XYZ file of C-alpha atoms in Angstrom:
558
model
C 4.765 -19.397 23.158
C 4.460 -20.160 19.011
C 1.517 -19.430 16.750
C 1.552 -23.016 14.381
C 0.408 -23.180 10.778
C 0.670 -26.169 8.213
C 2.389 -23.801 5.848
C 3.885 -20.277 6.115
C 4.453 -18.544 2.744
C 6.973 -15.770 2.739
C 6.515 -13.134 0.102
C 3.024 -11.708 -1.204
C 3.924 -11.810 -5.209
C 2.030 -13.419 -7.785
C 3.798 -16.751 -6.680
C 3.013 -15.843 -2.664
C -0.169 -15.104 -3.131
C -1.286 -18.287 -5.352
C 1.156 -20.655 -2.860
C -1.348 -19.455 -0.532
C -4.811 -20.111 -2.655
C -3.638 -23.462 -3.563
C -2.649 -24.594 -0.023
C -5.882 -23.407 1.405
C -7.461 -25.572 -0.773
C -6.003 -28.417 0.101
C -7.283 -27.859 3.547
C -3.748 -26.596 5.112
C -4.007 -23.871 7.550
C -1.944 -20.840 5.846
C 0.231 -17.763 6.999
C 1.358 -15.396 4.203
C 3.905 -13.012 5.123
C 4.174 -9.602 3.325
C 5.158 -6.007 4.440
C 2.572 -4.310 2.667
C -1.159 -4.560 1.078
C 0.214 -2.860 -1.413
C 2.089 -6.339 -2.063
C -0.430 -8.376 -2.965
C -1.234 -8.712 -6.840
C 1.034 -5.729 -7.463
C 1.919 -5.799 -11.331
C 5.935 -4.194 -10.823
C 6.150 -4.604 -14.662
C 4.077 -4.351 -17.249
C 0.547 -4.952 -16.251
C -0.142 -8.038 -18.449
C -1.586 -11.678 -18.490
C -0.748 -14.055 -20.904
C 1.070 -14.087 -24.974
C 2.755 -17.223 -26.318
C 3.991 -19.918 -23.951
C 2.601 -18.144 -21.134
C -1.157 -18.400 -21.926
C -0.661 -22.107 -21.635
C -0.019 -22.218 -18.780
C -2.308 -19.842 -16.752
C -5.075 -22.247 -18.590
C -3.114 -24.668 -16.133
C -3.773 -22.512 -13.629
C -7.305 -22.108 -13.849
C -7.491 -26.553 -14.304
C -5.893 -26.779 -10.785
C -8.378 -24.197 -9.527
C -5.919 -20.740 -9.326
C -6.798 -17.545 -9.126
C -4.664 -15.641 -11.550
C -6.964 -16.439 -14.417
C -9.947 -15.218 -12.651
C -8.716 -11.749 -11.676
C -7.163 -11.351 -15.076
C -10.653 -11.482 -16.294
C -11.909 -8.995 -13.706
C -9.775 -6.358 -14.521
C -8.865 -7.220 -18.381
C -8.973 -3.956 -20.393
C -7.494 -5.374 -23.563
C -7.759 -8.795 -24.724
C -6.197 -10.351 -28.147
C -5.469 -13.673 -29.072
C -1.777 -13.971 -30.995
C -0.598 -15.749 -33.923
C -4.201 -16.674 -35.644
C -2.705 -17.175 -38.264
C -0.669 -20.381 -36.878
C -2.111 -23.681 -35.488
C -3.940 -23.716 -31.904
C -0.868 -25.009 -30.612
C 0.783 -21.750 -30.576
C -2.146 -19.243 -30.386
C -2.124 -17.389 -27.312
C -4.264 -15.222 -25.192
C -2.614 -12.060 -24.297
C -5.154 -9.364 -22.532
C -3.847 -5.772 -20.916
C -4.699 -5.596 -17.004
C -5.776 -2.528 -15.191
C -3.288 -3.080 -12.375
C -5.234 -1.560 -9.826
C -8.069 -3.322 -10.279
C -6.187 -6.519 -10.800
C -4.406 -6.325 -7.178
C -8.326 -5.290 -6.035
C -9.442 -8.252 -7.317
C -6.524 -10.647 -5.395
C -7.475 -9.125 -2.891
C -11.002 -10.290 -3.311
C -10.436 -13.492 -3.878
C -8.149 -14.134 -1.327
C -10.577 -12.874 1.162
C -12.845 -16.196 -0.016
C -9.974 -18.437 1.665
C -9.799 -16.319 5.404
C -11.034 -19.445 6.810
C -7.756 -21.022 6.084
C -5.600 -18.228 5.608
C -4.123 -15.415 7.625
C -2.482 -12.596 5.669
C 0.666 -11.119 8.073
C 2.125 -7.739 7.123
C 5.072 -8.385 9.283
C 8.943 -8.505 7.580
C 10.720 -11.746 8.446
C 13.687 -10.328 10.096
C 14.626 -14.536 11.372
C 14.103 -17.514 9.550
C 15.136 -20.898 11.138
C 14.485 -23.511 7.904
C 15.644 -26.727 9.812
C 12.961 -25.729 12.709
C 10.633 -23.678 9.970
C 10.051 -20.833 12.661
C 9.997 -17.006 11.969
C 10.476 -14.495 13.379
C 11.061 -16.734 16.878
C 6.911 -17.439 17.026
C 5.520 -18.317 13.870
C 6.006 -22.102 13.496
C 4.484 -24.076 10.407
C 5.869 -28.101 9.405
C 6.812 -26.469 5.802
C 7.797 -23.071 4.405
C 7.098 -21.572 0.744
C 9.720 -18.824 -0.082
C 8.640 -16.235 -2.705
C 10.582 -13.527 -2.256
C 11.031 -12.226 -5.758
C 13.801 -9.604 -6.320
C 13.994 -8.362 -2.641
C 16.785 -10.959 -2.095
C 19.619 -8.438 -1.838
C 18.030 -6.598 -4.340
C 19.729 -3.867 -6.087
C 18.450 -1.073 -8.440
C 20.426 0.618 -10.662
C 19.526 3.836 -12.663
C 22.989 5.338 -14.008
C 25.189 6.495 -11.433
C 22.229 6.153 -8.512
C 21.974 2.863 -6.466
C 19.281 1.847 -4.057
C 19.231 -1.127 -2.043
C 15.192 -2.244 -2.128
C 13.224 -4.481 -3.904
C 11.621 -2.287 -6.632
C 9.516 1.133 -6.803
C 6.379 1.230 -4.769
C 3.503 2.847 -6.852
C 4.085 6.242 -4.433
C 6.905 6.378 -5.767
C 9.430 4.874 -2.790
C 11.393 1.921 -2.376
C 10.994 -1.158 0.131
C 14.205 -2.074 1.630
C 15.726 -5.333 0.152
C 16.149 -8.524 2.432
C 19.405 -9.669 3.249
C 19.004 -11.648 6.283
C 17.286 -14.377 4.241
C 20.097 -14.766 1.245
C 22.509 -15.240 4.143
C 20.372 -18.052 5.609
C 20.015 -19.315 2.796
C 23.858 -19.586 2.271
C 25.067 -21.062 5.730
C 22.631 -23.923 4.686
C 23.773 -24.555 1.903
C 21.933 -23.490 -0.824
C 24.207 -21.772 -4.084
C 23.087 -18.043 -4.721
C 23.196 -16.758 -8.432
C 22.974 -12.995 -9.426
C 20.208 -12.001 -11.821
C 19.171 -8.812 -13.525
C 15.876 -7.574 -14.713
C 14.531 -4.019 -15.630
C 11.835 -1.293 -16.457
C 11.139 1.374 -18.380
C 9.662 4.609 -17.627
C 6.088 5.151 -17.454
C 4.474 8.109 -19.789
C 1.651 10.352 -18.933
C -0.717 9.906 -21.600
C -1.895 13.352 -21.851
C 1.713 14.403 -23.124
C 1.459 12.050 -25.812
C 0.786 12.074 -29.664
C -1.152 9.200 -30.640
C -1.834 10.040 -33.803
C 1.941 9.751 -35.080
C 1.865 5.602 -33.570
C -0.119 2.773 -35.222
C -3.280 1.941 -33.237
C -3.853 -1.437 -32.115
C -7.416 -2.308 -30.824
C -8.315 -5.772 -29.021
C -10.340 -8.258 -30.352
C -14.072 -7.375 -30.040
C -15.612 -11.044 -28.964
C -12.516 -11.916 -27.301
C -12.120 -15.004 -25.149
C -11.232 -15.429 -21.415
C -8.610 -16.381 -19.612
C -10.988 -18.651 -16.652
C -13.187 -21.269 -17.303
C -15.219 -19.770 -14.916
C -16.099 -17.096 -16.638
C -18.620 -16.331 -19.643
C -18.665 -13.155 -21.475
C -22.053 -13.036 -19.639
C -20.957 -13.359 -16.148
C -21.496 -10.684 -13.974
C -18.201 -11.493 -12.442
C -16.135 -10.764 -15.768
C -14.776 -7.952 -17.167
C -17.768 -5.344 -18.301
C -14.768 -2.236 -18.640
C -14.766 -0.558 -21.598
C -11.454 -2.127 -23.770
C -8.856 0.084 -24.879
C -6.826 0.473 -27.320
C -2.276 -0.142 -27.513
C -0.513 1.889 -29.916
C 3.045 1.073 -31.696
C 5.813 3.800 -32.327
C 9.429 2.682 -32.904
C 13.048 4.137 -31.655
C 14.923 6.397 -34.473
C 18.241 6.934 -35.688
C 18.516 9.768 -33.679
C 17.261 7.237 -30.248
C 20.420 5.134 -31.364
C 22.636 8.032 -31.568
C 21.426 9.292 -27.962
C 22.201 6.140 -26.237
C 25.280 5.239 -28.097
C 26.729 8.629 -27.301
C 25.883 8.000 -23.430
C 26.404 4.475 -23.279
C 29.153 4.666 -20.197
C 26.136 6.278 -18.400
C 24.202 2.372 -18.218
C 25.371 0.127 -15.377
C 25.366 -2.634 -17.888
C 27.688 -1.496 -19.862
C 30.146 0.341 -17.086
C 30.819 -2.552 -15.554
C 28.555 -1.768 -12.382
C 26.021 -4.792 -12.897
C 27.496 -7.935 -12.332
C 24.003 -9.912 -12.850
C 22.606 -11.730 -15.912
C 19.759 -10.294 -17.962
C 16.971 -12.368 -19.706
C 17.987 -12.485 -23.233
C 14.941 -12.772 -24.607
C 13.725 -8.878 -23.138
C 16.865 -6.855 -23.309
C 17.397 -3.292 -22.315
C 17.154 -0.555 -25.252
C 20.367 0.088 -24.639
C 21.472 -4.073 -25.233
C 19.169 -3.715 -28.294
C 20.800 -0.540 -29.486
C 24.818 -1.770 -29.119
C 24.173 -5.406 -29.897
C 21.977 -4.900 -33.111
C 23.763 -1.946 -35.084
C 21.829 -3.085 -38.009
C 18.789 -2.587 -37.061
C 17.529 0.770 -37.342
C 14.878 1.157 -35.834
C 12.882 -1.226 -32.516
C 8.899 -1.903 -31.612
C 7.395 0.387 -28.748
C 4.269 -0.837 -27.412
C 2.378 1.933 -26.036
C 0.131 0.083 -23.434
C -2.105 1.524 -20.677
C -1.764 1.049 -17.319
C -5.158 1.520 -16.330
C -8.846 1.728 -17.421
C -8.579 5.787 -17.388
C -5.509 5.593 -19.517
C -3.226 8.097 -17.941
C -0.712 6.397 -17.307
C 1.211 4.576 -20.347
C 3.737 1.255 -20.623
C 6.064 1.961 -22.720
C 6.978 -1.938 -23.599
C 10.666 -2.166 -25.347
C 12.274 0.590 -23.658
C 13.306 -0.802 -20.318
C 17.080 0.525 -19.173
C 19.043 1.433 -16.299
C 20.615 4.694 -17.597
C 20.324 7.861 -15.808
C 16.975 10.014 -15.623
C 18.438 12.444 -17.618
C 19.528 9.957 -20.539
C 16.017 8.919 -20.422
C 14.401 12.039 -21.032
C 17.046 12.770 -23.894
C 16.557 9.587 -25.767
C 12.227 8.967 -24.916
C 11.843 12.505 -26.856
C 13.526 11.656 -29.375
C 10.649 9.524 -30.324
C 8.031 9.562 -33.152
C 4.791 10.732 -30.896
C 6.809 11.062 -27.408
C 8.384 14.380 -28.820
C 6.519 16.418 -26.243
C 6.112 13.287 -22.933
C 6.336 14.498 -19.812
C 7.849 10.856 -17.633
C 5.453 9.711 -14.329
C 8.641 7.741 -13.436
C 11.512 6.490 -14.713
C 13.121 3.203 -15.534
C 15.587 1.172 -13.904
C 17.914 -2.087 -13.721
C 17.590 -4.419 -10.386
C 19.794 -7.398 -9.216
C 18.861 -9.502 -6.970
C 19.588 -12.957 -5.584
C 18.001 -16.356 -6.706
C 18.935 -19.947 -5.932
C 20.334 -22.371 -8.243
C 16.992 -24.490 -8.448
C 18.627 -27.429 -8.945
C 18.350 -28.124 -5.420
C 14.648 -28.449 -5.569
C 12.864 -31.738 -6.221
C 9.800 -31.699 -8.966
C 7.994 -30.689 -6.133
C 9.444 -27.887 -5.878
C 10.858 -29.091 -2.311
C 14.363 -28.668 -1.266
C 16.103 -32.384 -1.777
C 18.161 -31.605 1.684
C 15.399 -29.719 3.898
C 12.095 -31.606 4.061
C 9.630 -28.972 4.132
C 11.190 -26.159 2.679
C 9.441 -25.227 -1.048
C 10.430 -22.432 -3.489
C 8.556 -20.669 -6.065
C 8.767 -17.569 -8.037
C 11.716 -15.670 -8.938
C 13.883 -17.195 -6.285
C 14.238 -19.700 -8.711
C 15.630 -18.025 -11.414
C 12.406 -17.606 -13.344
C 11.217 -14.612 -14.776
C 7.142 -13.459 -15.091
C 3.848 -12.860 -13.620
C 2.534 -16.097 -14.870
C 5.830 -18.317 -14.210
C 5.711 -16.878 -10.332
C 2.007 -18.237 -9.825
C 2.841 -21.487 -12.036
C 5.625 -21.971 -9.265
C 3.735 -21.038 -6.641
C 0.372 -22.962 -7.176
C 2.572 -26.222 -7.428
C 4.854 -25.224 -4.642
C 1.393 -23.900 -2.192
C -0.169 -27.712 -3.692
C 2.905 -29.703 -2.526
C 3.375 -28.026 0.739
C 0.097 -27.957 2.314
C 0.743 -32.264 1.137
C 3.955 -32.366 3.180
C 1.973 -30.572 6.063
C -0.767 -32.862 6.694
C 0.291 -35.665 4.474
C -1.690 -35.946 1.571
C -0.654 -37.038 -2.384
C 1.405 -34.345 -3.826
C 0.802 -32.976 -7.004
C 2.671 -34.438 -9.579
C 3.827 -32.200 -12.827
C 6.308 -32.733 -15.345
C 6.978 -32.128 -18.964
C 3.847 -34.572 -20.769
C 0.494 -33.468 -18.849
C 1.539 -29.622 -18.443
C 3.799 -26.530 -19.176
C 4.279 -25.686 -15.524
C 5.760 -29.309 -15.685
C 8.321 -28.168 -18.817
C 8.912 -24.941 -16.541
C 9.744 -27.137 -13.586
C 11.645 -29.633 -15.484
C 13.689 -27.535 -17.134
C 14.931 -25.182 -13.991
C 15.128 -27.813 -11.738
C 17.169 -30.560 -13.960
C 19.247 -28.128 -16.081
C 19.086 -24.725 -13.945
C 19.206 -21.443 -15.358
C 21.886 -18.801 -16.662
C 19.701 -15.853 -17.104
C 15.871 -15.261 -16.099
C 13.813 -18.064 -17.279
C 10.253 -17.442 -19.503
C 8.719 -19.808 -20.733
C 8.036 -20.184 -24.611
C 6.087 -22.561 -26.519
C 9.115 -24.057 -28.066
C 10.032 -25.629 -24.527
C 7.517 -27.618 -24.815
C 8.264 -30.572 -26.997
C 4.607 -32.049 -26.557
C 3.201 -28.750 -27.176
C 0.097 -29.981 -29.418
C -1.190 -31.585 -26.646
C -0.452 -29.392 -24.027
C -2.956 -26.561 -25.157
C -4.896 -23.859 -23.735
C -7.909 -25.075 -24.926
C -7.103 -29.257 -23.316
C -5.848 -27.717 -20.019
C -9.099 -29.003 -17.940
C -9.115 -32.596 -19.794
C -5.650 -32.848 -18.775
C -5.268 -31.912 -15.255
C -9.357 -31.554 -14.084
C -9.535 -35.213 -12.646
C -6.457 -34.550 -10.482
C -7.195 -31.230 -9.457
C -10.146 -32.350 -8.189
C -8.855 -35.475 -6.552
C -6.061 -33.380 -4.400
C -9.296 -30.994 -3.235
C -7.658 -27.620 -5.521
C -10.603 -27.630 -7.689
C -14.348 -28.228 -6.936
C -16.199 -30.746 -9.199
C -19.075 -28.280 -9.481
C -16.541 -25.992 -11.260
C -14.878 -28.582 -13.354
C -17.844 -29.867 -15.187
C -18.788 -26.429 -15.692
C -15.259 -26.226 -17.298
C -15.325 -28.916 -19.185
C -18.650 -28.744 -20.556
C -17.237 -24.952 -22.157
C -14.595 -26.430 -23.601
C -15.681 -29.397 -25.250
C -16.785 -28.787 -28.644
C -13.303 -26.270 -28.773
C -11.157 -29.072 -27.683
C -13.191 -31.641 -29.668
C -13.138 -29.738 -33.180
C -9.266 -28.988 -32.451
C -8.410 -32.364 -31.691
C -10.892 -33.574 -34.934
C -8.668 -31.068 -36.994
C -5.422 -32.361 -35.629
C -5.996 -35.990 -35.224
C -2.924 -37.402 -36.690
C -0.330 -34.813 -35.008
C -1.998 -35.746 -31.396
C -1.858 -39.108 -31.795
C 1.557 -39.210 -32.847
C 2.443 -36.336 -30.034
C 0.689 -38.880 -27.709
C 2.964 -41.995 -28.537
C 6.043 -39.587 -27.849
C 4.546 -38.851 -24.576
C 4.559 -42.650 -23.977
C 7.386 -43.080 -25.504
C 9.045 -40.617 -23.476
C 7.655 -41.616 -19.998
C 8.890 -45.311 -20.991
C 12.043 -44.230 -21.742
C 13.914 -41.751 -18.760
C 15.602 -45.028 -17.757
C 17.106 -46.106 -20.791
C 21.191 -46.878 -20.979
C 23.304 -44.907 -22.967
C 25.624 -47.310 -24.232
C 29.293 -47.570 -23.372
C 31.585 -45.433 -26.108
C 28.081 -43.502 -27.069
C 29.476 -41.268 -29.965
C 27.346 -37.707 -29.739
C 29.569 -36.176 -32.473
C 27.724 -35.451 -35.787
C 24.621 -35.735 -33.963
C 22.335 -32.988 -35.204
C 20.441 -30.606 -33.091
C 23.295 -30.810 -30.864
C 25.832 -27.592 -30.206
C 29.621 -27.876 -30.322
C 29.763 -27.492 -27.229
C 27.233 -29.437 -25.578
C 28.870 -32.609 -27.468
C 32.042 -31.656 -25.273
C 30.173 -31.535 -22.239
C 28.385 -34.991 -23.583
C 31.444 -36.831 -24.147
C 33.436 -35.720 -21.023
C 30.392 -36.227 -18.554
C 29.114 -39.562 -20.121
C 25.679 -39.899 -18.790
C 24.595 -43.339 -17.892
C 21.135 -42.649 -18.499
C 18.099 -40.614 -20.533
C 17.714 -39.106 -16.970
C 20.894 -38.318 -16.449
C 21.269 -36.906 -19.433
C 18.376 -34.700 -19.166
C 19.894 -33.105 -16.381
C 22.925 -31.979 -17.756
C 23.072 -28.031 -18.418
C 22.462 -27.186 -21.653
C 20.372 -30.079 -22.624
C 17.101 -29.691 -24.450
C 14.487 -32.220 -24.941
C 14.802 -31.635 -28.862
C 18.442 -32.940 -27.902
C 16.868 -35.486 -25.948
C 15.173 -37.229 -28.808
C 17.945 -36.282 -31.225
C 19.652 -38.994 -28.686
C 17.083 -41.842 -28.018
C 16.703 -41.759 -31.787
C 20.270 -42.650 -32.646
C 20.220 -45.406 -29.691
C 17.268 -46.753 -31.325
C 18.687 -46.984 -34.341
C 21.993 -48.936 -33.009
C 20.604 -51.354 -31.140
C 17.751 -51.941 -34.643
């Protein structure tokens, strides 16, 4: 006898909880499988939300009724608007989060879906992708896999290796999941091996903050969710905390260089590819020898400030080496370590096997979201989770899908990039990835996506009107200020939608086109894509490169 649901979600991280909530909002009955209550809303790395490229996605999650923005506002302890000297398209809200309060907020928000959402604390031991059955007794019309770093996860710390998904708050490790990787391979999915890492955690009372630069938060800060205003009783009323900045020293670099064979990335133990944009401290030292020092941001993990996250010294080196190099950093000479950093390797799928709805091209009703798709970051995971959950519900209830593309959202840019170009390193969202970023600002997300969200049941009409009214004044002022640029952006969006099916002339010459690398020029010359849609799927092809080719085609035809 089986227990039936419309949608089953595997994994309770940021992608999983957002997928479960979205599917429930759309009217599906949902089962969320995770191993422990502590998995829900867990911030396993830096407890922060937002930043360039990421805050736009958080605003879009909010416009689509998601839970991450509300939880971030409820647990935020340090808010800053970044890039204030730049234009509105690159400004980004970032908040340091109390990791415990965030987890509590996520659990509280999930309770509101209890009529349709069942959370099952049980490991997935057997998975039938065709029959959509888990552990032989739970069956669904659609499944969303959001397993994070647990697929064949292998933790590295010097010579130490542990098969695990990540370190738990109590210092223990959860077992890695090998069965799902094997199931995916047998079903025909191509797996890739990726890596990420985290730094040590430090006791604040052992840090000399007088040797560091203080970084206060904004006094009258903005909020992630339009459902909150500063006077809202639900919004965070925590006393704000400060972050601090210090730097590595010449002595730090010497210790790392002298012990570089201790690092698994340099002794051949790690084969997975790590993110270029967030290198380990040993990578920074070895790859950039001309730099005398590197910034380290000392960021509180909770409102009481007892534990500090040293953002900028992610490492896979042994505990003894970490002790040595950390104590060469100004302010950390006498520091005590609460837990040591580590690197983790894990399996991910080639996301080019997915449709733009994040559904498998070959197995109907099977969806994927988060790090299993080759991305990195809480916001990227939550954004995919919302899209996959909404579309899994649509599949199971025969409803309209949620359509996001690079012309209407940053989330659409992310999904388009990973499903058409694939990844060769963990994918992180940057504002520069969105060619229409002037029209895809955080302040106008509700106007871009709100109507569709209401129509699909993701957002209530009441909340839509409330948020729209709050944002209208800001949106009108910015649109007026940048009217010319926005109008040009909108024309480019229309051209993009029209030009996707434009044929590329036989014998088209890619050589000499500004914006195309030599490698990409050679690849395009060899592959010879027939149209712009095919061109966009060439690995390494960028939106800017597409525009360059389009301009050349127009010039040839004019």
